[in-house]
Structure formats: structure tokens, C-alpha cells
PDB file of C-alpha atoms and ligand atoms in Angstrom:
ATOM      1  CA  MET A   1     -12.269   8.593  14.787  1.00  0.00           C
ATOM      2  CA  SER A   2      -9.469  10.425  12.692  1.00  0.00           C
ATOM      3  CA  GLU A   3      -8.567  13.993  13.315  1.00  0.00           C
ATOM      4  CA  ALA A   4      -8.593  15.504   9.702  1.00  0.00           C
ATOM      5  CA  PRO A   5      -8.133  18.867  10.041  1.00  0.00           C
ATOM      6  CA  ALA A   6     -11.984  21.210  10.386  1.00  0.00           C
ATOM      7  CA  ALA A   7     -11.332  22.331   6.742  1.00  0.00           C
ATOM      8  CA  LYS A   8     -10.689  18.683   5.177  1.00  0.00           C
ATOM      9  CA  ARG A   9     -13.790  17.891   7.074  1.00  0.00           C
ATOM     10  CA  GLN A  10     -15.962  17.996   3.741  1.00  0.00           C
ATOM     11  CA  LYS A  11     -18.317  15.266   2.756  1.00  0.00           C
ATOM     12  CA  ALA A  12     -17.030  12.996  -0.609  1.00  0.00           C
ATOM     13  CA  SER A  13     -19.625  12.177  -2.882  1.00  0.00           C
ATOM     14  CA  THR A  14     -21.670   8.759  -3.208  1.00  0.00           C
ATOM     15  CA  PRO A  15     -22.878   6.934  -5.851  1.00  0.00           C
ATOM     16  CA  ASP A  16     -26.234   6.431  -4.211  1.00  0.00           C
ATOM     17  CA  ASP A  17     -27.543   9.778  -1.836  1.00  0.00           C
ATOM     18  CA  ALA A  18     -29.797   6.856   0.462  1.00  0.00           C
ATOM     19  CA  LEU A  19     -25.439   6.007   1.597  1.00  0.00           C
ATOM     20  CA  PRO A  20     -23.731   7.907   4.501  1.00  0.00           C
ATOM     21  CA  ALA A  21     -20.925   9.487   3.130  1.00  0.00           C
ATOM     22  CA  THR A  22     -19.084   8.377   6.487  1.00  0.00           C
ATOM     23  CA  TYR A  23     -16.600   5.742   5.741  1.00  0.00           C
ATOM     24  CA  LYS A  24     -15.250   3.562   8.433  1.00  0.00           C
ATOM     25  CA  LEU A  25     -12.492   1.533   8.014  1.00  0.00           C
ATOM     26  CA  ILE A  26     -11.263  -1.724  10.096  1.00  0.00           C
ATOM     27  CA  TYR A  27      -8.056  -2.229  10.292  1.00  0.00           C
ATOM     28  CA  TRP A  28      -5.066  -4.110  13.607  1.00  0.00           C
ATOM     29  CA  PRO A  29      -3.875  -1.335  15.663  1.00  0.00           C
ATOM     30  CA  GLY A  30      -0.132  -0.493  15.837  1.00  0.00           C
ATOM     31  CA  LEU A  31       0.858  -0.612  11.705  1.00  0.00           C
ATOM     32  CA  PRO A  32       0.060   1.062   9.059  1.00  0.00           C
ATOM     33  CA  GLY A  33      -0.066  -1.981   7.395  1.00  0.00           C
ATOM     34  CA  ARG A  34      -2.434  -2.982   4.327  1.00  0.00           C
ATOM     35  CA  GLY A  35      -5.182  -0.423   5.801  1.00  0.00           C
ATOM     36  CA  GLU A  36      -2.466   2.408   5.346  1.00  0.00           C
ATOM     37  CA  HIS A  37      -3.323   2.318   1.204  1.00  0.00           C
ATOM     38  CA  VAL A  38      -6.850   3.102   2.477  1.00  0.00           C
ATOM     39  CA  ARG A  39      -6.176   6.124   5.147  1.00  0.00           C
ATOM     40  CA  LEU A  40      -4.055   7.490   2.504  1.00  0.00           C
ATOM     41  CA  ALA A  41      -7.014   7.852   0.094  1.00  0.00           C
ATOM     42  CA  PHE A  42      -9.162   9.592   2.566  1.00  0.00           C
ATOM     43  CA  GLU A  43      -6.378  11.880   3.759  1.00  0.00           C
ATOM     44  CA  GLU A  44      -5.675  12.810   0.170  1.00  0.00           C
ATOM     45  CA  ALA A  45      -9.188  13.877  -0.649  1.00  0.00           C
ATOM     46  CA  GLY A  46      -9.403  15.210   2.805  1.00  0.00           C
ATOM     47  CA  VAL A  47     -12.662  13.139   3.896  1.00  0.00           C
ATOM     48  CA  VAL A  48     -13.860  12.095   7.482  1.00  0.00           C
ATOM     49  CA  TYR A  49     -12.833   9.053   8.300  1.00  0.00           C
ATOM     50  CA  GLU A  50     -13.329   5.998  10.955  1.00  0.00           C
ATOM     51  CA  ASP A  51     -10.435   4.396  11.582  1.00  0.00           C
ATOM     52  CA  THR A  52     -11.241   1.424  14.237  1.00  0.00           C
ATOM     53  CA  ALA A  53      -7.728   1.179  14.433  1.00  0.00           C
ATOM     54  CA  MET A  54      -7.437   4.210  16.667  1.00  0.00           C
ATOM     55  CA  HIS A  55     -10.321   2.518  19.321  1.00  0.00           C
ATOM     56  CA  GLU A  56      -9.343   0.693  22.133  1.00  0.00           C
ATOM     57  CA  ASP A  57     -11.004  -2.455  21.276  1.00  0.00           C
ATOM     58  CA  ALA A  58      -9.117  -2.514  17.751  1.00  0.00           C
ATOM     59  CA  VAL A  59      -8.400  -5.781  18.376  1.00  0.00           C
ATOM     60  CA  GLN A  60     -11.750  -6.957  18.954  1.00  0.00           C
ATOM     61  CA  THR A  61     -13.127  -5.233  16.395  1.00  0.00           C
ATOM     62  CA  VAL A  62     -11.339  -6.386  13.743  1.00  0.00           C
ATOM     63  CA  LEU A  63     -11.460 -10.234  14.899  1.00  0.00           C
ATOM     64  CA  ALA A  64     -15.401  -9.657  15.205  1.00  0.00           C
ATOM     65  CA  GLN A  65     -14.839  -9.955  10.953  1.00  0.00           C
ATOM     66  CA  ILE A  66     -13.198 -12.265  10.347  1.00  0.00           C
ATOM     67  CA  SER A  67     -14.236 -14.901  13.007  1.00  0.00           C
ATOM     68  CA  THR A  68     -14.984 -18.166  12.075  1.00  0.00           C
ATOM     69  CA  ASP A  69     -18.452 -17.700  13.399  1.00  0.00           C
ATOM     70  CA  ASN A  70     -19.029 -14.745  11.488  1.00  0.00           C
ATOM     71  CA  LEU A  71     -21.463 -15.915   8.591  1.00  0.00           C
ATOM     72  CA  ALA A  72     -22.650 -11.944   7.654  1.00  0.00           C
ATOM     73  CA  THR A  73     -25.763 -12.687   7.592  1.00  0.00           C
ATOM     74  CA  GLY A  74     -27.254  -8.570   8.082  1.00  0.00           C
ATOM     75  CA  SER A  75     -29.952  -7.710   5.165  1.00  0.00           C
ATOM     76  CA  ALA A  76     -27.475  -6.623   2.688  1.00  0.00           C
ATOM     77  CA  PRO A  77     -25.920  -9.964   1.197  1.00  0.00           C
ATOM     78  CA  ASN A  78     -22.541  -9.326   1.986  1.00  0.00           C
ATOM     79  CA  VAL A  79     -19.286 -12.236   2.369  1.00  0.00           C
ATOM     80  CA  PRO A  80     -17.225 -12.432   5.269  1.00  0.00           C
ATOM     81  CA  PRO A  81     -14.414 -11.124   5.465  1.00  0.00           C
ATOM     82  CA  LEU A  82     -11.122 -13.255   5.854  1.00  0.00           C
ATOM     83  CA  ALA A  83      -8.766 -10.570   6.175  1.00  0.00           C
ATOM     84  CA  PRO A  84      -8.741  -7.137   6.970  1.00  0.00           C
ATOM     85  CA  PRO A  85      -8.556  -4.784   5.237  1.00  0.00           C
ATOM     86  CA  ILE A  86     -12.153  -3.690   5.590  1.00  0.00           C
ATOM     87  CA  LEU A  87     -14.463  -1.256   4.212  1.00  0.00           C
ATOM     88  CA  GLU A  88     -17.687  -0.781   5.601  1.00  0.00           C
ATOM     89  CA  HIS A  89     -19.954   2.029   4.111  1.00  0.00           C
ATOM     90  CA  GLY A  90     -23.301   2.326   5.096  1.00  0.00           C
ATOM     91  CA  ASP A  91     -25.136  -1.054   4.816  1.00  0.00           C
ATOM     92  CA  LEU A  92     -21.611  -2.266   2.601  1.00  0.00           C
ATOM     93  CA  THR A  93     -18.622  -4.428   3.947  1.00  0.00           C
ATOM     94  CA  ILE A  94     -15.720  -5.264   1.602  1.00  0.00           C
ATOM     95  CA  SER A  95     -12.607  -6.318   1.886  1.00  0.00           C
ATOM     96  CA  GLN A  96      -8.970  -6.611   0.030  1.00  0.00           C
ATOM     97  CA  THR A  97      -7.328  -3.838  -0.687  1.00  0.00           C
ATOM     98  CA  SER A  98      -7.084  -3.354  -4.379  1.00  0.00           C
ATOM     99  CA  ASN A  99     -10.978  -3.929  -4.337  1.00  0.00           C
ATOM    100  CA  ILE A 100     -11.708  -1.109  -1.619  1.00  0.00           C
ATOM    101  CA  LEU A 101      -9.554   1.005  -3.262  1.00  0.00           C
ATOM    102  CA  MET A 102     -11.383   0.651  -6.097  1.00  0.00           C
ATOM    103  CA  TYR A 103     -15.011   0.830  -4.717  1.00  0.00           C
ATOM    104  CA  LEU A 104     -13.243   4.563  -3.253  1.00  0.00           C
ATOM    105  CA  ALA A 105     -11.781   6.259  -6.135  1.00  0.00           C
ATOM    106  CA  PRO A 106     -13.766   7.100  -7.787  1.00  0.00           C
ATOM    107  CA  GLN A 107     -16.328   8.488  -5.320  1.00  0.00           C
ATOM    108  CA  LEU A 108     -12.925  10.500  -4.035  1.00  0.00           C
ATOM    109  CA  ASN A 109     -11.926  11.731  -7.150  1.00  0.00           C
ATOM    110  CA  LEU A 110      -8.994   9.264  -7.110  1.00  0.00           C
ATOM    111  CA  ALA A 111      -9.109   7.472  -9.952  1.00  0.00           C
ATOM    112  CA  ALA A 112      -8.483   9.892 -13.455  1.00  0.00           C
ATOM    113  CA  ASN A 113     -11.901  10.433 -15.041  1.00  0.00           C
ATOM    114  CA  THR A 114     -13.528   6.981 -14.680  1.00  0.00           C
ATOM    115  CA  SER A 115     -17.122   8.355 -13.984  1.00  0.00           C
ATOM    116  CA  SER A 116     -17.237  10.688 -17.522  1.00  0.00           C
ATOM    117  CA  ASP A 117     -14.520  10.122 -19.919  1.00  0.00           C
ATOM    118  CA  ASP A 118     -12.588   7.591 -19.865  1.00  0.00           C
ATOM    119  CA  PRO A 119     -14.681   4.528 -17.865  1.00  0.00           C
ATOM    120  CA  ASN A 120     -12.292   1.760 -18.334  1.00  0.00           C
ATOM    121  CA  ALA A 121      -9.691   3.601 -16.281  1.00  0.00           C
ATOM    122  CA  ILE A 122     -10.221   1.757 -13.114  1.00  0.00           C
ATOM    123  CA  TYR A 123      -9.237  -1.248 -14.658  1.00  0.00           C
ATOM    124  CA  ARG A 124      -5.748  -0.225 -15.874  1.00  0.00           C
ATOM    125  CA  LEU A 125      -5.407   1.957 -12.086  1.00  0.00           C
ATOM    126  CA  ASN A 126      -6.490  -1.654 -10.604  1.00  0.00           C
ATOM    127  CA  ALA A 127      -3.470  -3.721 -12.577  1.00  0.00           C
ATOM    128  CA  LEU A 128      -1.406  -0.963 -11.185  1.00  0.00           C
ATOM    129  CA  VAL A 129      -2.356  -1.002  -7.723  1.00  0.00           C
ATOM    130  CA  LEU A 130      -2.074  -4.722  -8.286  1.00  0.00           C
ATOM    131  CA  THR A 131       1.062  -4.931  -9.458  1.00  0.00           C
ATOM    132  CA  ALA A 132       2.727  -2.975  -6.566  1.00  0.00           C
ATOM    133  CA  LEU A 133       0.878  -4.762  -3.410  1.00  0.00           C
ATOM    134  CA  ASP A 134       2.312  -7.568  -5.656  1.00  0.00           C
ATOM    135  CA  GLY A 135       5.831  -7.061  -5.897  1.00  0.00           C
ATOM    136  CA  LEU A 136       6.591  -4.105  -3.336  1.00  0.00           C
ATOM    137  CA  SER A 137       4.002  -5.192  -0.723  1.00  0.00           C
ATOM    138  CA  ASN A 138       3.362  -9.227  -0.785  1.00  0.00           C
ATOM    139  CA  GLU A 139       6.666 -10.323  -1.792  1.00  0.00           C
ATOM    140  CA  VAL A 140       8.689  -7.837   0.483  1.00  0.00           C
ATOM    141  CA  HIS A 141       6.096  -9.476   3.418  1.00  0.00           C
ATOM    142  CA  ASP A 142       7.240 -13.075   2.105  1.00  0.00           C
ATOM    143  CA  SER A 143      11.170 -11.926   2.113  1.00  0.00           C
ATOM    144  CA  HIS A 144      10.890 -11.915   6.229  1.00  0.00           C
ATOM    145  CA  HIS A 145       8.510 -14.738   6.331  1.00  0.00           C
ATOM    146  CA  PRO A 146       9.571 -16.895   3.592  1.00  0.00           C
ATOM    147  CA  ILE A 147       8.306 -20.477   4.991  1.00  0.00           C
ATOM    148  CA  CYS A 148       5.109 -19.399   6.361  1.00  0.00           C
ATOM    149  CA  THR A 149       3.313 -15.966   8.380  1.00  0.00           C
ATOM    150  CA  SER A 150       2.652 -18.107  11.538  1.00  0.00           C
ATOM    151  CA  LEU A 151       5.914 -18.884  12.378  1.00  0.00           C
ATOM    152  CA  TYR A 152       7.903 -16.718  13.617  1.00  0.00           C
ATOM    153  CA  PHE A 153      11.105 -14.861  11.981  1.00  0.00           C
ATOM    154  CA  LYS A 154      13.546 -16.640  14.068  1.00  0.00           C
ATOM    155  CA  ASP A 155      11.890 -19.946  12.734  1.00  0.00           C
ATOM    156  CA  GLN A 156      12.776 -18.721   9.093  1.00  0.00           C
ATOM    157  CA  ARG A 157      15.580 -16.420   9.753  1.00  0.00           C
ATOM    158  CA  THR A 158      17.945 -19.029   7.354  1.00  0.00           C
ATOM    159  CA  GLU A 159      15.311 -18.587   4.658  1.00  0.00           C
ATOM    160  CA  ALA A 160      14.896 -15.622   5.027  1.00  0.00           C
ATOM    161  CA  ILE A 161      18.388 -14.132   4.349  1.00  0.00           C
ATOM    162  CA  ARG A 162      18.177 -15.935   1.175  1.00  0.00           C
ATOM    163  CA  SER A 163      14.715 -14.783   0.125  1.00  0.00           C
ATOM    164  CA  SER A 164      16.045 -11.575   0.767  1.00  0.00           C
ATOM    165  CA  LYS A 165      19.369 -11.311  -1.358  1.00  0.00           C
ATOM    166  CA  GLN A 166      17.305 -13.381  -3.902  1.00  0.00           C
ATOM    167  CA  TYR A 167      14.573 -10.528  -4.072  1.00  0.00           C
ATOM    168  CA  VAL A 168      16.726  -7.048  -3.593  1.00  0.00           C
ATOM    169  CA  LYS A 169      18.786  -8.886  -6.685  1.00  0.00           C
ATOM    170  CA  GLU A 170      16.275  -9.345  -9.125  1.00  0.00           C
ATOM    171  CA  ARG A 171      12.678  -8.779  -7.635  1.00  0.00           C
ATOM    172  CA  LEU A 172      13.165  -5.386  -6.751  1.00  0.00           C
ATOM    173  CA  PRO A 173      15.129  -3.808  -9.790  1.00  0.00           C
ATOM    174  CA  LYS A 174      12.661  -5.389 -11.976  1.00  0.00           C
ATOM    175  CA  PHE A 175       9.299  -4.136 -10.431  1.00  0.00           C
ATOM    176  CA  LEU A 176      10.778  -0.674 -10.086  1.00  0.00           C
ATOM    177  CA  GLY A 177      11.852  -0.985 -13.418  1.00  0.00           C
ATOM    178  CA  TYR A 178       9.009  -2.147 -14.242  1.00  0.00           C
ATOM    179  CA  PHE A 179       7.339   1.193 -12.747  1.00  0.00           C
ATOM    180  CA  GLU A 180      10.377   4.127 -14.428  1.00  0.00           C
ATOM    181  CA  ARG A 181       8.702   2.030 -17.678  1.00  0.00           C
ATOM    182  CA  VAL A 182       4.668   2.868 -16.885  1.00  0.00           C
ATOM    183  CA  LEU A 183       6.049   6.539 -16.289  1.00  0.00           C
ATOM    184  CA  LYS A 184       8.110   6.523 -19.276  1.00  0.00           C
ATOM    185  CA  ALA A 185       5.433   5.719 -21.607  1.00  0.00           C
ATOM    186  CA  GLN A 186       3.274   8.691 -19.843  1.00  0.00           C
ATOM    187  CA  ALA A 187       5.670  10.679 -20.157  1.00  0.00           C
ATOM    188  CA  GLU A 188       6.539   9.993 -23.637  1.00  0.00           C
ATOM    189  CA  ARG A 189       2.507  10.768 -24.468  1.00  0.00           C
ATOM    190  CA  ASP A 190       2.820  14.084 -22.924  1.00  0.00           C
ATOM    191  CA  ALA A 191       6.320  15.048 -21.187  1.00  0.00           C
ATOM    192  CA  GLU A 192       4.430  16.953 -18.845  1.00  0.00           C
ATOM    193  CA  ASN A 193       3.403  13.593 -17.593  1.00  0.00           C
ATOM    194  CA  LYS A 194       4.636  12.435 -14.033  1.00  0.00           C
ATOM    195  CA  TRP A 195       1.787  10.300 -13.021  1.00  0.00           C
ATOM    196  CA  LEU A 196       1.296   7.125 -13.279  1.00  0.00           C
ATOM    197  CA  TYR A 197      -1.839   7.409 -15.177  1.00  0.00           C
ATOM    198  CA  GLY A 198      -1.551  10.608 -17.156  1.00  0.00           C
ATOM    199  CA  THR A 199      -1.699  14.059 -16.376  1.00  0.00           C
ATOM    200  CA  GLU A 200      -4.415  13.187 -13.312  1.00  0.00           C
ATOM    201  CA  PHE A 201      -2.599  12.076  -9.986  1.00  0.00           C
ATOM    202  CA  THR A 202      -4.704   8.923  -8.838  1.00  0.00           C
ATOM    203  CA  TYR A 203      -5.193   6.430  -5.976  1.00  0.00           C
ATOM    204  CA  ALA A 204      -2.084   4.262  -7.876  1.00  0.00           C
ATOM    205  CA  ASP A 205       0.381   7.065  -7.237  1.00  0.00           C
ATOM    206  CA  LEU A 206      -0.675   7.351  -3.459  1.00  0.00           C
ATOM    207  CA  VAL A 207      -0.280   3.071  -3.224  1.00  0.00           C
ATOM    208  CA  LEU A 208       2.898   2.719  -5.607  1.00  0.00           C
ATOM    209  CA  PHE A 209       4.212   5.545  -3.108  1.00  0.00           C
ATOM    210  CA  GLN A 210       3.350   3.611   0.406  1.00  0.00           C
ATOM    211  CA  CYS A 211       4.919   0.303  -1.065  1.00  0.00           C
ATOM    212  CA  LEU A 212       8.087   1.885  -2.056  1.00  0.00           C
ATOM    213  CA  ASP A 213       7.960   4.093   1.600  1.00  0.00           C
ATOM    214  CA  GLY A 214       7.189   0.617   3.473  1.00  0.00           C
ATOM    215  CA  THR A 215      10.150  -1.422   0.749  1.00  0.00           C
ATOM    216  CA  SER A 216      12.573   1.060   1.488  1.00  0.00           C
ATOM    217  CA  HIS A 217      12.136   0.906   5.513  1.00  0.00           C
ATOM    218  CA  GLN A 218      12.808  -3.448   5.245  1.00  0.00           C
ATOM    219  CA  PHE A 219      15.767  -2.419   2.339  1.00  0.00           C
ATOM    220  CA  PRO A 220      16.893   1.039   3.277  1.00  0.00           C
ATOM    221  CA  ARG A 221      20.849   0.147   1.607  1.00  0.00           C
ATOM    222  CA  ALA A 222      19.427  -1.437  -1.009  1.00  0.00           C
ATOM    223  CA  VAL A 223      16.754   0.616  -2.277  1.00  0.00           C
ATOM    224  CA  LYS A 224      19.291   3.735  -1.593  1.00  0.00           C
ATOM    225  CA  GLN A 225      21.762   2.119  -3.683  1.00  0.00           C
ATOM    226  CA  LEU A 226      19.535   1.305  -6.613  1.00  0.00           C
ATOM    227  CA  ARG A 227      18.072   4.785  -6.010  1.00  0.00           C
ATOM    228  CA  GLU A 228      21.466   6.228  -6.798  1.00  0.00           C
ATOM    229  CA  GLY A 229      22.403   4.338  -9.803  1.00  0.00           C
ATOM    230  CA  GLY A 230      20.022   6.162 -11.252  1.00  0.00           C
ATOM    231  CA  GLU A 231      18.195   4.396 -13.239  1.00  0.00           C
ATOM    232  CA  TYR A 232      14.660   4.973 -11.903  1.00  0.00           C
ATOM    233  CA  GLU A 233      14.725   9.376 -11.421  1.00  0.00           C
ATOM    234  CA  ARG A 234      11.239   8.716 -13.408  1.00  0.00           C
ATOM    235  CA  LEU A 235      10.075   6.707 -10.050  1.00  0.00           C
ATOM    236  CA  PHE A 236      11.651   8.131  -6.867  1.00  0.00           C
ATOM    237  CA  ALA A 237      10.732  11.983  -8.621  1.00  0.00           C
ATOM    238  CA  LEU A 238       7.060  10.627  -8.440  1.00  0.00           C
ATOM    239  CA  TYR A 239       7.673   9.431  -4.495  1.00  0.00           C
ATOM    240  CA  GLU A 240       8.742  12.405  -3.722  1.00  0.00           C
ATOM    241  CA  ALA A 241       5.837  14.506  -5.410  1.00  0.00           C
ATOM    242  CA  VAL A 242       3.834  12.284  -3.564  1.00  0.00           C
ATOM    243  CA  LYS A 243       5.040  13.078   0.067  1.00  0.00           C
ATOM    244  CA  GLN A 244       5.173  16.997  -0.498  1.00  0.00           C
ATOM    245  CA  ARG A 245       1.219  17.107  -1.224  1.00  0.00           C
ATOM    246  CA  PRO A 246      -0.578  19.395   1.285  1.00  0.00           C
ATOM    247  CA  ASN A 247      -2.707  17.053   2.911  1.00  0.00           C
ATOM    248  CA  ILE A 248      -0.053  14.152   2.808  1.00  0.00           C
ATOM    249  CA  ALA A 249       2.703  15.894   4.104  1.00  0.00           C
ATOM    250  CA  ALA A 250       0.774  16.805   6.902  1.00  0.00           C
ATOM    251  CA  TYR A 251      -0.829  13.560   7.651  1.00  0.00           C
ATOM    252  CA  LEU A 252       2.603  12.247   7.182  1.00  0.00           C
ATOM    253  CA  ALA A 253       3.789  14.822  10.213  1.00  0.00           C
ATOM    254  CA  SER A 254       0.682  13.622  12.661  1.00  0.00           C
ATOM    255  CA  GLU A 255      -0.170  11.151  15.034  1.00  0.00           C
ATOM    256  CA  ARG A 256      -2.128   9.338  12.717  1.00  0.00           C
ATOM    257  CA  ARG A 257       0.880   8.160  10.722  1.00  0.00           C
ATOM    258  CA  GLN A 258       1.920   4.889  12.606  1.00  0.00           C
ATOM    259  CA  ALA A 259       5.552   3.793  12.693  1.00  0.00           C
ATOM    260  CA  TYR A 260       6.647   0.648  10.679  1.00  0.00           C
ATOM    261  CA  GLY A 261       6.656  -1.916  12.967  1.00  0.00           C
ATOM    262  CA  GLU A 262       6.214  -5.697  13.252  1.00  0.00           C
ATOM    263  CA  GLY A 263       3.786  -6.054   9.759  1.00  0.00           C
ATOM    264  CA  ILE A 264       4.126  -6.163   5.929  1.00  0.00           C
ATOM    265  CA  TYR A 265       7.397  -3.510   6.013  1.00  0.00           C
ATOM    266  CA  ARG A 266      10.198  -4.828   8.919  1.00  0.00           C
ATOM    267  CA  TYR A 267      13.818  -4.033   9.668  1.00  0.00           C
ATOM    268  CA  TYR A 268      15.199  -6.894  10.035  1.00  0.00           C
ATOM    269  CA  LYS A 269      19.235  -5.986  10.233  1.00  0.00           C
ATOM    270  CA  GLU A 270      20.506  -9.014   8.794  1.00  0.00           C
ATOM    271  CA  LEU A 271      18.026  -8.668   6.130  1.00  0.00           C
ATOM    272  CA  ASP A 272      19.426  -5.252   5.152  1.00  0.00           C
ATOM    273  CA  VAL A 273      21.226  -6.602   2.609  1.00  0.00           C
ATOM    274  CA  VAL A 274      22.297  -5.179  -1.509  1.00  0.00           C
ATOM    275  CA  PRO A 275      22.072  -6.265  -4.623  1.00  0.00           C
ATOM    276  CA  ASP A 276      25.004  -6.981  -4.939  1.00  0.00           C
ATOM    277  CA  ASP A 277      24.832  -9.091  -1.661  1.00  0.00           C
ATOM    278  CA  GLY A 278      22.977 -11.436  -3.119  1.00  0.00           C
ATOM    279  CA  ALA A 279      25.000 -11.760  -6.686  1.00  0.00           C
ATOM    280  CA  GLU A 280      28.325 -12.679  -3.668  1.00  0.00           C
ATOM    281  CA  ALA A 281      25.138 -15.111  -1.707  1.00  0.00           C
ATOM    282  CA  GLU A 282      24.792 -17.214  -5.212  1.00  0.00           C
ATOM    283  CA  LYS A 283      28.136 -17.864  -5.800  1.00  0.00           C
ATOM    284  CA  LYS A 284      29.225 -19.128  -2.981  1.00  0.00           C
ATOM    285  CA  GLU A 285      26.229 -21.776  -2.535  1.00  0.00           C
TER     286      GLU A 285
HETATM  287  N1  GSH B   1      -5.331  -9.418  -0.690  1.00  0.00           N
HETATM  288  C1  GSH B   1      -5.549  -9.386   0.968  1.00  0.00           C
HETATM  289  C2  GSH B   1      -4.235  -9.716   2.026  1.00  0.00           C
HETATM  290  C3  GSH B   1      -4.812  -9.355   3.680  1.00  0.00           C
HETATM  291  C4  GSH B   1      -4.001  -9.564   4.189  1.00  0.00           C
HETATM  292  O1  GSH B   1      -3.097 -10.188   4.700  1.00  0.00           O
HETATM  293  N2  GSH B   1      -4.296  -9.111   5.559  1.00  0.00           N
HETATM  294  C5  GSH B   1      -3.155  -9.109   6.700  1.00  0.00           C
HETATM  295  C6  GSH B   1      -2.992  -7.759   7.277  1.00  0.00           C
HETATM  296  S1  GSH B   1      -2.172  -6.728   6.384  1.00  0.00           S
HETATM  297  C7  GSH B   1      -4.017 -10.260   7.616  1.00  0.00           C
HETATM  298  O2  GSH B   1      -4.379  -9.860   8.653  1.00  0.00           O
HETATM  299  N3  GSH B   1      -4.327 -11.044   7.433  1.00  0.00           N
HETATM  300  C8  GSH B   1      -4.583 -12.382   8.030  1.00  0.00           C
HETATM  301  C9  GSH B   1      -4.399 -14.004   7.450  1.00  0.00           C
HETATM  302  O3  GSH B   1      -3.700 -13.448   5.751  1.00  0.00           O
HETATM  303  O4  GSH B   1      -4.411 -14.645   8.272  1.00  0.00           O
HETATM  304  C10 GSH B   1      -5.674  -8.082   0.603  1.00  0.00           C
HETATM  305  O5  GSH B   1      -4.894  -7.017   0.372  1.00  0.00           O
HETATM  306  O6  GSH B   1      -6.337  -6.459   1.452  1.00  0.00           O
END
């Protein structure tokens, strides 16, 4: 169980009083991974949650869920998950990061006014989240494993170098530019807007923060160069603002925040390329 400070031990609102307000995150131990998006939402909201990654039998807990023997035949009509993160809440079991967040965010007050005056907010937020996960998580992972996830890095090193050069040259600026554009559009609606969705802080801001943090871990030189280029000022201001939110800052400084390891975001010196390296590489080929 995570060690949330006493002041943060409050219950989340649930859509159904019959559901116990204890959330269980099932994820691999030893790395932030995609489970981190779910943790950050819980931490920002200050709710109690169980994180099985912190348990001794963490791996077995994940394996039991994703085993080909798991037919999810309990009384609730759950479907078996293919991969973590997995959320259990009462008799509900769901997987897929964005799906879990879509379920949690309204309960954790991280989805703007989805439940009242802006019922479509959740779909706009989900589009932002899926876009961040596409370009600043899945594609970043695929840069170090461009051939196949099941092969070792050393067996796809050459392809990973080429893939990383292309990524930082073309894809990374495209996705950073997209989120800068979203923020610019918000600011044009109201100069006070600094978040992805209007005046309110939402889980999309948290996801973007984590995606940018992980991408910076894998490609520190490229992110630094692009940041210093000055084209993404709103985006990096959002990154810093999320990092400084009291509950997030406390979490990042705690032992619950795990170091990046052999997960989605990995540091390999030979992949720490900058957009200009990419241009060079293509000229030589
Ligand atoms: N689209 C899924 C991807 C899930 C995923 O790839 N999970 C990783 C850990 S972060 C995993 O264990 N994958 C095992 C596999 O794909 O075989 C999500 O966002 O939840």
C-alpha cells in the first residue's frame, strides 16, 4: 500500500455508493512505466490507493492477470486484460491506460466539468491523452525497440539509432508543436489559460507532464535543444507548473516515485541524439 500522508487520506467520490472507494493499481514493479499515469492521478487527488507494484508478489499479481489461463470468469462481466496497467475498483477490472484514466478522472475531480456543464470534456481530454501516449510514450519506446519488443536492445541497436534520429528530428518536434498549439489555442480563448483544457487543471496535464518527463530521460539532449529553441514555451511552462503542484512535488520527492529503468523510457548513450544528428544521418545515407 502506498504511504500517502495522513492529510491526503480522504475518500474519492464514487459513482455508486455500493463500490468501495479503494482503488487497486496492478502494475510491474521497479519502474514507473504506464502505471505512473495512474499513480500521478491518485497522488494529485490525494486519495488512498493500493499499488501492487510495491508488494513482494508484484510480478505474480500481474502474471495472474495477464496469464492465458485468466478467463475473468468472476461474477462481474469483466474481460481479461492483455497487459498492465490494470485497475481494480470494487468488482470492476479494466485495463488500457487511457481507459483507466477516463474512468478515474471524473471521480478524482481531474476531468474539468465532465459531470455537469461540460459533458463532452472527457472525450476532448481523452483525445489529448491518447495523442500524448501515441507520440511521447509509445513512439519513444519504439525508438529503442523498433524491430520488436521481445528482442533485446543489443539485437536491434543499429535500427534503434536510426529510429531515434528520425524520431527526434521529425516526430518529437511534431508532437511538441501540437501541444504548444493546443496551449496557444487555449490562451487565445482566455489569456489566463495555461492548461491543456481551459482554466482547469486536468488529468491530461498530468499525462503530458509524465510523457515529457520520460521523453526527456530518454532524449535529454534533444529535449534540451528543442526547449532552448524557444518554440515550445507554453508547453515547458506547463511541465514546470505540474511539477510544482504541491501533491505532485511531494510525490516526486518521495520513495513512491521510482527511477526510470528498463521500461518505456530508457537512457542509452548512443540514442541520446539531437535533431541535427538526424539531419546528418539522412544526408550520409
Ligand atoms: N496500450 C496499452 C499498452 C499496455 C502495455 O504495453 N503494457 C506493458 C507495460 S507498460 C506490458 O506489460 N506489455 C506486455 C505486452 O504488450 O505483451 C496501455 O496503454 O495500457
